[in-house]
Amino acid sequence: MSDKIKSFKLSKNIYSTARLHGSFEEIFKSAGYNLSFNTEERLLIKEEIISNARECDGIITLLADKIDREVIDSLKNCRIIANYAVGYNNIDVDYAYSKNIVVTNTPGILTEATAETALALMLACARRIAEGDKFMRAGKFTGWMPSLMLGTGLKGKTAGIIGAGRIGIAFGEMASALGMKILYSANSDKPEFEKKTGASRRQLRDLVKESDVISVHVPLNESTRHMISGEIIDLMKPGCIFINTARGEITDEKYLIGALRAGKIFSAGFDVYYGEPQVNPELYELENVVLLPHIGSATSETRAAMAKMASENIISYLETGRALNPVR
Ligand code: GLV
Ligand code: GLV
């Protein structure tokens, strides 16, 4: 490689708003890029993102970083925003594209990890796992009792999957393996999924009426915001379990809390929250909820694969003009 090309390459600056898992430092280094990143274990505020990313050619962002017009306007040289997530509702994608900045995400590789998290929440809710753990630690266990902490069985029950994309389908296959009947709502039929699991498609209103467990797997956008409205929550089968590993804003969370408090919903498992990272303190008071800190994709394997995918998107786009996983 001539010195000229080398120095041209070296001039590419990449900024990541966090230290990522896996080998992303080596990936950029071996491509001859300058990588800098936030080395602290905390989210950056907007002003910090603006001042740190101003000169970069590409940026890696977290789902918790709000990349709005003001941030995009401050990115003078940036040609690509690689979001370290499958969801990208944190980015003003229309505005980025209007400024000739491509946006990429990490589809496909966090499917099983996220579906497993939904499965773990479903089991934890049905069998009161988190509550049982708290009970033990509080020293309340005095011995086996016939009606101690009765939960609900899952075999033969109906799992209603809202959004049969990759994650919804993976969750459906897992639930089917537990002997559950599968319903799903989606914009189109999923014949392979139906063949594999015997799943049937339903309108959202019918799905929530018929399901014993309801699990949300749609992306957050203007058509899904508050999709699980008060009216939909009122239609849910009494005693059902509700799981959300997608985005908090898809639900009317306040209304849902009311339904949990009233015992209309047996229990709920949350990995995501309305207005995250804020958490409605009322959730902490409820016994019948299981709360996780947005760890849907948090396995070592998955996070390393996500880091690799985000990095490769940037390098591919800056080298060839072709992003591997553009969101549009
Ligand atoms: C996680 O929530 C993601 O969108 O990757
Ligand atoms: C994510 O990978 C999805 O489309 O469900």
mmCIF file of C-alpha atoms and ligand atoms in Angstrom:
data_model
loop_
_atom_site.group_PDB
_atom_site.id
_atom_site.type_symbol
_atom_site.label_atom_id
_atom_site.label_comp_id
_atom_site.label_asym_id
_atom_site.label_seq_id
_atom_site.Cartn_x
_atom_site.Cartn_y
_atom_site.Cartn_z
ATOM 1 C CA MET A 1 0.000 0.000 0.000
ATOM 2 C CA SER A 2 1.419 3.406 -0.905
ATOM 3 C CA ASP A 3 1.937 5.952 1.845
ATOM 4 C CA LYS A 4 -0.616 8.170 0.242
ATOM 5 C CA ILE A 5 -3.367 5.547 0.425
ATOM 6 C CA LYS A 6 -2.304 4.635 3.926
ATOM 7 C CA SER A 7 -2.533 8.180 5.180
ATOM 8 C CA PHE A 8 -5.852 8.589 3.417
ATOM 9 C CA LYS A 9 -7.091 5.528 5.271
ATOM 10 C CA LEU A 10 -5.632 6.661 8.557
ATOM 11 C CA SER A 11 -7.531 9.866 8.267
ATOM 12 C CA LYS A 12 -10.846 8.053 8.792
ATOM 13 C CA ASN A 13 -12.120 8.667 12.266
ATOM 14 C CA ILE A 14 -14.715 6.545 13.951
ATOM 15 C CA TYR A 15 -16.393 7.395 17.212
ATOM 16 C CA SER A 16 -18.351 4.980 19.387
ATOM 17 C CA THR A 17 -20.473 6.282 22.252
ATOM 18 C CA ALA A 18 -19.462 3.214 24.300
ATOM 19 C CA ARG A 19 -16.805 0.549 24.601
ATOM 20 C CA LEU A 20 -18.333 -2.458 22.890
ATOM 21 C CA HIS A 21 -17.953 -6.114 23.662
ATOM 22 C CA GLY A 22 -15.743 -8.281 21.450
ATOM 23 C CA SER A 23 -13.086 -7.331 18.971
ATOM 24 C CA PHE A 24 -14.297 -4.031 17.577
ATOM 25 C CA GLU A 25 -11.049 -2.238 18.430
ATOM 26 C CA GLU A 26 -9.047 -4.787 16.405
ATOM 27 C CA ILE A 27 -11.497 -4.654 13.500
ATOM 28 C CA PHE A 28 -11.004 -0.908 13.083
ATOM 29 C CA LYS A 29 -7.302 -1.089 13.788
ATOM 30 C CA SER A 30 -6.687 -3.704 11.131
ATOM 31 C CA ALA A 31 -8.681 -1.630 8.649
ATOM 32 C CA GLY A 32 -6.366 1.291 9.435
ATOM 33 C CA TYR A 33 -9.018 3.464 11.061
ATOM 34 C CA ASN A 34 -8.726 5.760 14.051
ATOM 35 C CA LEU A 35 -11.227 4.633 16.629
ATOM 36 C CA SER A 36 -12.087 6.576 19.719
ATOM 37 C CA PHE A 37 -14.834 5.774 22.161
ATOM 38 C CA ASN A 38 -16.365 6.673 25.454
ATOM 39 C CA THR A 39 -14.398 4.594 27.961
ATOM 40 C CA GLU A 40 -16.664 5.286 30.904
ATOM 41 C CA GLU A 41 -19.438 2.906 31.910
ATOM 42 C CA ARG A 42 -22.156 5.498 31.527
ATOM 43 C CA LEU A 43 -24.335 6.958 28.807
ATOM 44 C CA LEU A 44 -23.185 10.233 27.309
ATOM 45 C CA ILE A 45 -25.342 13.323 27.331
ATOM 46 C CA LYS A 46 -26.196 14.957 24.024
ATOM 47 C CA GLU A 47 -23.567 17.714 24.328
ATOM 48 C CA GLU A 48 -20.855 15.106 24.854
ATOM 49 C CA ILE A 49 -21.908 13.115 21.799
ATOM 50 C CA ILE A 50 -21.885 16.322 19.776
ATOM 51 C CA SER A 51 -18.446 17.408 20.910
ATOM 52 C CA ASN A 52 -16.864 13.934 20.659
ATOM 53 C CA ALA A 53 -18.345 12.900 17.312
ATOM 54 C CA ARG A 54 -18.165 16.209 15.454
ATOM 55 C CA GLU A 55 -15.222 15.279 13.212
ATOM 56 C CA CYS A 56 -15.900 11.575 12.740
ATOM 57 C CA ASP A 57 -16.563 9.830 9.412
ATOM 58 C CA GLY A 58 -18.711 7.192 11.068
ATOM 59 C CA ILE A 59 -20.319 6.793 14.469
ATOM 60 C CA ILE A 60 -21.515 3.809 16.484
ATOM 61 C CA THR A 61 -24.494 4.662 18.676
ATOM 62 C CA LEU A 62 -26.421 2.875 21.412
ATOM 63 C CA LEU A 63 -30.184 2.528 21.493
ATOM 64 C CA ALA A 64 -30.115 4.823 24.522
ATOM 65 C CA ASP A 65 -28.451 7.665 22.540
ATOM 66 C CA LYS A 66 -30.994 10.041 21.091
ATOM 67 C CA ILE A 67 -29.681 10.967 17.653
ATOM 68 C CA ASP A 68 -31.955 13.844 16.727
ATOM 69 C CA ARG A 69 -31.645 16.715 14.244
ATOM 70 C CA GLU A 70 -29.363 18.697 16.505
ATOM 71 C CA VAL A 71 -26.888 15.828 16.821
ATOM 72 C CA ILE A 72 -27.106 15.010 13.110
ATOM 73 C CA ASP A 73 -26.505 18.662 12.180
ATOM 74 C CA SER A 74 -23.367 18.675 14.315
ATOM 75 C CA LEU A 75 -21.890 15.673 12.480
ATOM 76 C CA LYS A 76 -19.954 17.523 9.808
ATOM 77 C CA ASN A 77 -18.146 14.642 8.085
ATOM 78 C CA CYS A 78 -20.197 11.677 9.177
ATOM 79 C CA ARG A 79 -21.500 9.374 6.432
ATOM 80 C CA ILE A 80 -22.822 6.496 8.508
ATOM 81 C CA ILE A 81 -24.528 5.959 11.845
ATOM 82 C CA ALA A 82 -24.230 2.300 12.874
ATOM 83 C CA ASN A 83 -26.725 1.652 15.654
ATOM 84 C CA TYR A 84 -25.626 -1.054 18.071
ATOM 85 C CA ALA A 85 -29.156 -2.536 18.212
ATOM 86 C CA VAL A 86 -31.815 -3.983 15.981
ATOM 87 C CA GLY A 87 -34.275 -1.219 16.962
ATOM 88 C CA TYR A 88 -33.447 2.261 15.678
ATOM 89 C CA ASN A 89 -36.277 4.415 17.008
ATOM 90 C CA ASN A 90 -33.606 6.473 18.825
ATOM 91 C CA ILE A 91 -32.442 7.930 15.501
ATOM 92 C CA ASP A 92 -34.193 10.490 13.300
ATOM 93 C CA VAL A 93 -33.685 8.261 10.273
ATOM 94 C CA ASP A 94 -35.537 10.509 7.798
ATOM 95 C CA TYR A 95 -33.357 13.441 8.759
ATOM 96 C CA ALA A 96 -30.138 11.402 8.628
ATOM 97 C CA TYR A 97 -30.944 10.182 5.110
ATOM 98 C CA SER A 98 -31.857 13.730 4.052
ATOM 99 C CA LYS A 99 -28.298 14.660 5.050
ATOM 100 C CA ASN A 100 -26.866 11.726 3.073
ATOM 101 C CA ILE A 101 -26.023 9.774 6.201
ATOM 102 C CA VAL A 102 -26.851 6.089 6.054
ATOM 103 C CA VAL A 103 -28.188 4.323 9.161
ATOM 104 C CA THR A 104 -27.521 0.653 9.888
ATOM 105 C CA ASN A 105 -28.703 -1.747 12.602
ATOM 106 C CA THR A 106 -27.856 -5.284 13.764
ATOM 107 C CA PRO A 107 -30.665 -7.564 12.535
ATOM 108 C CA GLY A 108 -30.766 -11.346 12.761
ATOM 109 C CA ILE A 109 -27.972 -11.895 15.265
ATOM 110 C CA LEU A 110 -29.851 -11.024 18.443
ATOM 111 C CA THR A 111 -32.978 -12.956 17.544
ATOM 112 C CA GLU A 112 -32.463 -15.999 19.793
ATOM 113 C CA ALA A 113 -30.966 -13.996 22.681
ATOM 114 C CA THR A 114 -34.000 -11.714 22.767
ATOM 115 C CA ALA A 115 -36.489 -14.555 22.293
ATOM 116 C CA GLU A 116 -34.776 -16.402 25.175
ATOM 117 C CA THR A 117 -35.215 -13.323 27.363
ATOM 118 C CA ALA A 118 -38.935 -13.253 26.534
ATOM 119 C CA LEU A 119 -39.105 -16.982 27.327
ATOM 120 C CA ALA A 120 -37.309 -16.443 30.645
ATOM 121 C CA LEU A 121 -39.771 -13.678 31.540
ATOM 122 C CA MET A 122 -42.732 -15.850 30.592
ATOM 123 C CA LEU A 123 -41.513 -18.697 32.813
ATOM 124 C CA ALA A 124 -40.605 -16.296 35.612
ATOM 125 C CA CYS A 125 -44.091 -14.765 35.508
ATOM 126 C CA ALA A 126 -45.969 -18.043 35.211
ATOM 127 C CA ARG A 127 -44.049 -19.714 38.024
ATOM 128 C CA ARG A 128 -43.369 -16.640 40.202
ATOM 129 C CA ILE A 129 -39.615 -17.175 40.030
ATOM 130 C CA ALA A 130 -38.509 -13.660 41.005
ATOM 131 C CA GLU A 131 -41.071 -13.493 43.794
ATOM 132 C CA GLY A 132 -39.894 -16.885 45.067
ATOM 133 C CA ASP A 133 -36.295 -15.726 45.132
ATOM 134 C CA LYS A 134 -37.232 -12.608 47.140
ATOM 135 C CA PHE A 135 -39.285 -14.762 49.502
ATOM 136 C CA MET A 136 -36.301 -17.035 50.194
ATOM 137 C CA ARG A 137 -33.883 -14.168 50.771
ATOM 138 C CA ALA A 138 -36.369 -12.580 53.165
ATOM 139 C CA GLY A 139 -36.159 -15.791 55.249
ATOM 140 C CA LYS A 140 -39.874 -16.470 54.805
ATOM 141 C CA PHE A 141 -39.564 -20.128 53.795
ATOM 142 C CA THR A 142 -40.802 -22.348 56.615
ATOM 143 C CA GLY A 143 -41.248 -25.545 54.591
ATOM 144 C CA TRP A 144 -43.254 -27.132 51.784
ATOM 145 C CA MET A 145 -46.910 -26.115 51.745
ATOM 146 C CA PRO A 146 -49.695 -27.294 49.412
ATOM 147 C CA SER A 147 -50.625 -23.854 48.229
ATOM 148 C CA LEU A 148 -47.380 -21.953 48.535
ATOM 149 C CA MET A 149 -46.814 -19.626 45.598
ATOM 150 C CA LEU A 150 -49.086 -21.261 43.086
ATOM 151 C CA GLY A 151 -48.430 -20.214 39.541
ATOM 152 C CA THR A 152 -49.927 -21.175 36.266
ATOM 153 C CA GLY A 153 -48.890 -23.983 33.910
ATOM 154 C CA LEU A 154 -48.034 -23.243 30.297
ATOM 155 C CA LYS A 155 -48.626 -26.511 28.466
ATOM 156 C CA GLY A 156 -51.848 -26.326 26.471
ATOM 157 C CA LYS A 157 -52.156 -22.570 27.065
ATOM 158 C CA THR A 158 -52.179 -20.014 24.260
ATOM 159 C CA ALA A 159 -49.253 -17.703 23.533
ATOM 160 C CA GLY A 160 -50.204 -14.604 21.547
ATOM 161 C CA ILE A 161 -47.310 -13.054 19.683
ATOM 162 C CA ILE A 162 -47.693 -9.451 18.649
ATOM 163 C CA GLY A 163 -45.356 -8.992 15.682
ATOM 164 C CA ALA A 164 -44.087 -12.113 13.953
ATOM 165 C CA GLY A 165 -40.710 -10.860 12.746
ATOM 166 C CA ARG A 166 -37.555 -12.841 13.444
ATOM 167 C CA ILE A 167 -37.758 -12.450 17.232
ATOM 168 C CA GLY A 168 -41.501 -13.077 17.463
ATOM 169 C CA ILE A 169 -41.146 -16.225 15.373
ATOM 170 C CA ALA A 170 -38.194 -17.505 17.442
ATOM 171 C CA PHE A 171 -40.192 -16.921 20.624
ATOM 172 C CA GLY A 172 -43.189 -18.681 19.071
ATOM 173 C CA GLU A 173 -41.088 -21.725 18.256
ATOM 174 C CA MET A 174 -39.805 -21.863 21.836
ATOM 175 C CA ALA A 175 -43.324 -21.490 23.266
ATOM 176 C CA SER A 176 -44.551 -24.173 20.881
ATOM 177 C CA ALA A 177 -41.858 -26.514 22.231
ATOM 178 C CA LEU A 178 -43.443 -26.036 25.676
ATOM 179 C CA GLY A 179 -46.712 -27.375 24.278
ATOM 180 C CA MET A 180 -48.366 -23.981 23.906
ATOM 181 C CA LYS A 181 -50.831 -23.101 21.164
ATOM 182 C CA ILE A 182 -49.548 -20.161 19.116
ATOM 183 C CA LEU A 183 -51.420 -17.138 17.783
ATOM 184 C CA TYR A 184 -49.744 -14.201 16.098
ATOM 185 C CA SER A 185 -50.580 -10.814 14.697
ATOM 186 C CA ALA A 186 -48.560 -9.475 11.781
ATOM 187 C CA ASN A 187 -48.945 -7.517 8.563
ATOM 188 C CA SER A 188 -48.754 -10.689 6.492
ATOM 189 C CA ASP A 189 -49.200 -14.449 6.826
ATOM 190 C CA LYS A 190 -46.154 -16.463 7.932
ATOM 191 C CA PRO A 191 -46.821 -19.844 6.264
ATOM 192 C CA GLU A 192 -43.551 -21.467 7.331
ATOM 193 C CA PHE A 193 -44.078 -20.473 10.932
ATOM 194 C CA GLU A 194 -47.637 -21.787 10.760
ATOM 195 C CA LYS A 195 -46.436 -25.063 9.300
ATOM 196 C CA LYS A 196 -43.748 -25.489 11.931
ATOM 197 C CA THR A 197 -45.797 -24.561 15.006
ATOM 198 C CA GLY A 198 -49.457 -24.770 13.965
ATOM 199 C CA ALA A 199 -49.681 -21.013 14.649
ATOM 200 C CA SER A 200 -52.705 -19.026 13.433
ATOM 201 C CA ARG A 201 -52.837 -15.373 12.536
ATOM 202 C CA ARG A 202 -55.312 -13.097 14.315
ATOM 203 C CA GLN A 203 -56.254 -9.446 14.413
ATOM 204 C CA LEU A 204 -54.711 -7.803 17.484
ATOM 205 C CA ARG A 205 -58.089 -7.465 19.246
ATOM 206 C CA ASP A 206 -58.869 -11.164 18.830
ATOM 207 C CA LEU A 207 -55.342 -12.211 19.734
ATOM 208 C CA VAL A 208 -55.437 -10.477 23.122
ATOM 209 C CA LYS A 209 -58.903 -11.884 23.884
ATOM 210 C CA GLU A 210 -57.753 -15.458 23.266
ATOM 211 C CA SER A 211 -54.207 -15.484 24.676
ATOM 212 C CA ASP A 212 -53.042 -16.630 28.099
ATOM 213 C CA VAL A 213 -49.614 -15.109 27.481
ATOM 214 C CA ILE A 214 -49.112 -12.038 25.315
ATOM 215 C CA SER A 215 -45.610 -11.147 24.140
ATOM 216 C CA VAL A 216 -44.717 -7.999 22.199
ATOM 217 C CA HIS A 217 -42.223 -8.205 19.303
ATOM 218 C CA VAL A 218 -42.894 -5.226 17.053
ATOM 219 C CA PRO A 219 -40.431 -2.396 16.446
ATOM 220 C CA LEU A 220 -41.345 1.024 17.849
ATOM 221 C CA ASN A 221 -42.479 3.453 15.178
ATOM 222 C CA GLU A 222 -45.371 5.842 14.655
ATOM 223 C CA SER A 223 -47.753 3.003 13.808
ATOM 224 C CA THR A 224 -46.892 0.919 16.892
ATOM 225 C CA ARG A 225 -46.585 3.676 19.524
ATOM 226 C CA HIS A 226 -49.340 2.977 22.135
ATOM 227 C CA MET A 227 -50.512 0.025 20.035
ATOM 228 C CA ILE A 228 -51.235 -1.756 23.340
ATOM 229 C CA SER A 229 -53.715 0.928 24.353
ATOM 230 C CA GLY A 230 -56.087 0.969 27.322
ATOM 231 C CA GLU A 231 -58.781 -0.387 25.028
ATOM 232 C CA ILE A 232 -56.595 -3.347 23.996
ATOM 233 C CA ILE A 233 -55.606 -3.983 27.627
ATOM 234 C CA ASP A 234 -59.312 -4.075 28.566
ATOM 235 C CA LEU A 235 -59.848 -6.801 25.964
ATOM 236 C CA MET A 236 -57.116 -9.036 27.434
ATOM 237 C CA LYS A 237 -58.196 -12.311 28.962
ATOM 238 C CA PRO A 238 -58.457 -11.973 32.769
ATOM 239 C CA GLY A 239 -55.480 -13.654 34.431
ATOM 240 C CA CYS A 240 -53.183 -13.374 31.409
ATOM 241 C CA ILE A 241 -49.440 -12.801 31.459
ATOM 242 C CA PHE A 242 -47.960 -9.874 29.547
ATOM 243 C CA ILE A 243 -44.348 -9.751 28.336
ATOM 244 C CA ASN A 244 -42.550 -6.825 26.697
ATOM 245 C CA THR A 245 -39.005 -7.197 25.391
ATOM 246 C CA ALA A 246 -39.531 -4.741 22.504
ATOM 247 C CA ARG A 247 -39.970 -1.078 23.518
ATOM 248 C CA GLY A 248 -41.859 0.476 26.431
ATOM 249 C CA GLU A 249 -43.624 3.086 24.316
ATOM 250 C CA ILE A 250 -45.540 0.393 22.426
ATOM 251 C CA THR A 251 -47.748 0.071 25.514
ATOM 252 C CA ASP A 252 -49.858 2.429 27.541
ATOM 253 C CA GLU A 253 -47.712 1.519 30.539
ATOM 254 C CA LYS A 254 -49.739 3.533 33.079
ATOM 255 C CA TYR A 255 -52.896 1.718 32.077
ATOM 256 C CA LEU A 256 -51.074 -1.599 32.220
ATOM 257 C CA ILE A 257 -49.908 -0.839 35.769
ATOM 258 C CA GLY A 258 -53.541 -0.216 36.723
ATOM 259 C CA ALA A 259 -54.547 -3.592 35.251
ATOM 260 C CA LEU A 260 -51.706 -5.322 37.142
ATOM 261 C CA ARG A 261 -52.661 -3.608 40.363
ATOM 262 C CA ALA A 262 -56.288 -4.649 39.913
ATOM 263 C CA GLY A 263 -55.167 -8.252 39.337
ATOM 264 C CA LYS A 264 -56.801 -8.332 35.903
ATOM 265 C CA ILE A 265 -53.401 -9.250 34.479
ATOM 266 C CA PHE A 266 -51.858 -12.098 36.505
ATOM 267 C CA SER A 267 -48.320 -10.823 36.032
ATOM 268 C CA ALA A 268 -46.052 -9.026 33.610
ATOM 269 C CA GLY A 269 -42.431 -9.271 32.591
ATOM 270 C CA PHE A 270 -40.674 -6.135 31.428
ATOM 271 C CA ASP A 271 -37.292 -5.765 29.795
ATOM 272 C CA VAL A 272 -38.141 -2.298 28.454
ATOM 273 C CA TYR A 273 -39.836 0.763 29.923
ATOM 274 C CA TYR A 274 -41.796 3.786 28.903
ATOM 275 C CA GLY A 275 -39.424 6.744 28.811
ATOM 276 C CA GLU A 276 -36.386 4.536 29.520
ATOM 277 C CA PRO A 277 -34.033 4.868 31.366
ATOM 278 C CA GLN A 278 -36.705 6.345 33.664
ATOM 279 C CA VAL A 279 -38.788 3.619 35.281
ATOM 280 C CA ASN A 280 -42.243 4.333 36.654
ATOM 281 C CA PRO A 281 -41.694 3.838 40.431
ATOM 282 C CA GLU A 282 -45.119 2.216 40.714
ATOM 283 C CA LEU A 283 -43.626 -0.831 38.999
ATOM 284 C CA TYR A 284 -41.294 -1.367 41.962
ATOM 285 C CA GLU A 285 -44.282 -1.606 44.292
ATOM 286 C CA LEU A 286 -45.979 -4.417 42.387
ATOM 287 C CA GLU A 287 -45.375 -8.027 43.473
ATOM 288 C CA ASN A 288 -46.645 -9.443 40.189
ATOM 289 C CA VAL A 289 -44.037 -7.995 37.855
ATOM 290 C CA VAL A 290 -40.580 -9.171 36.847
ATOM 291 C CA LEU A 291 -38.265 -6.319 35.912
ATOM 292 C CA LEU A 292 -35.100 -6.673 33.838
ATOM 293 C CA PRO A 293 -32.647 -3.898 32.892
ATOM 294 C CA HIS A 294 -33.080 -4.095 29.091
ATOM 295 C CA ILE A 295 -30.874 -7.165 28.671
ATOM 296 C CA GLY A 296 -32.715 -8.805 25.774
ATOM 297 C CA SER A 297 -29.590 -9.142 23.630
ATOM 298 C CA ALA A 298 -27.131 -9.337 26.537
ATOM 299 C CA THR A 299 -25.210 -12.548 25.928
ATOM 300 C CA SER A 300 -21.445 -12.408 25.347
ATOM 301 C CA GLU A 301 -21.831 -14.113 21.972
ATOM 302 C CA THR A 302 -24.562 -11.799 20.770
ATOM 303 C CA ARG A 303 -22.941 -8.573 21.929
ATOM 304 C CA ALA A 304 -19.660 -9.564 20.254
ATOM 305 C CA ALA A 305 -21.546 -10.353 17.033
ATOM 306 C CA MET A 306 -23.340 -6.998 17.247
ATOM 307 C CA ALA A 307 -20.019 -5.157 17.670
ATOM 308 C CA LYS A 308 -18.617 -6.967 14.660
ATOM 309 C CA MET A 309 -21.667 -6.209 12.554
ATOM 310 C CA ALA A 310 -21.750 -2.507 13.470
ATOM 311 C CA SER A 311 -18.005 -2.166 12.754
ATOM 312 C CA GLU A 312 -18.226 -4.035 9.453
ATOM 313 C CA ASN A 313 -21.119 -1.875 8.345
ATOM 314 C CA ILE A 314 -19.001 1.217 8.836
ATOM 315 C CA ILE A 315 -15.938 -0.162 7.092
ATOM 316 C CA SER A 316 -17.928 -1.578 4.203
ATOM 317 C CA TYR A 317 -19.801 1.650 3.668
ATOM 318 C CA LEU A 318 -16.764 3.911 3.890
ATOM 319 C CA GLU A 319 -14.688 1.629 1.635
ATOM 320 C CA THR A 320 -17.246 0.585 -0.980
ATOM 321 C CA GLY A 321 -20.304 2.808 -0.544
ATOM 322 C CA ARG A 322 -22.348 -0.265 0.313
ATOM 323 C CA ALA A 323 -23.649 -0.740 3.864
ATOM 324 C CA LEU A 324 -24.378 -4.332 4.882
ATOM 325 C CA ASN A 325 -27.460 -3.659 6.991
ATOM 326 C CA PRO A 326 -28.952 -0.310 6.040
ATOM 327 C CA VAL A 327 -32.330 0.294 7.672
ATOM 328 C CA ARG A 328 -33.665 1.499 4.313
HETATM 329 C C1 GLV B 1 -32.504 -3.948 21.729
HETATM 330 O O1 GLV B 1 -33.465 -3.542 22.343
HETATM 331 C C2 GLV B 1 -32.262 -3.713 20.344
HETATM 332 O O2 GLV B 1 -33.059 -3.022 19.687
HETATM 333 O O3 GLV B 1 -31.244 -4.220 19.856
HETATM 334 C C1 GLV B 2 -35.323 -8.785 14.736
HETATM 335 O O1 GLV B 2 -34.283 -9.332 14.441
HETATM 336 C C2 GLV B 2 -36.706 -8.921 14.212
HETATM 337 O O2 GLV B 2 -36.941 -8.479 13.075
HETATM 338 O O3 GLV B 2 -37.595 -9.481 14.895
#
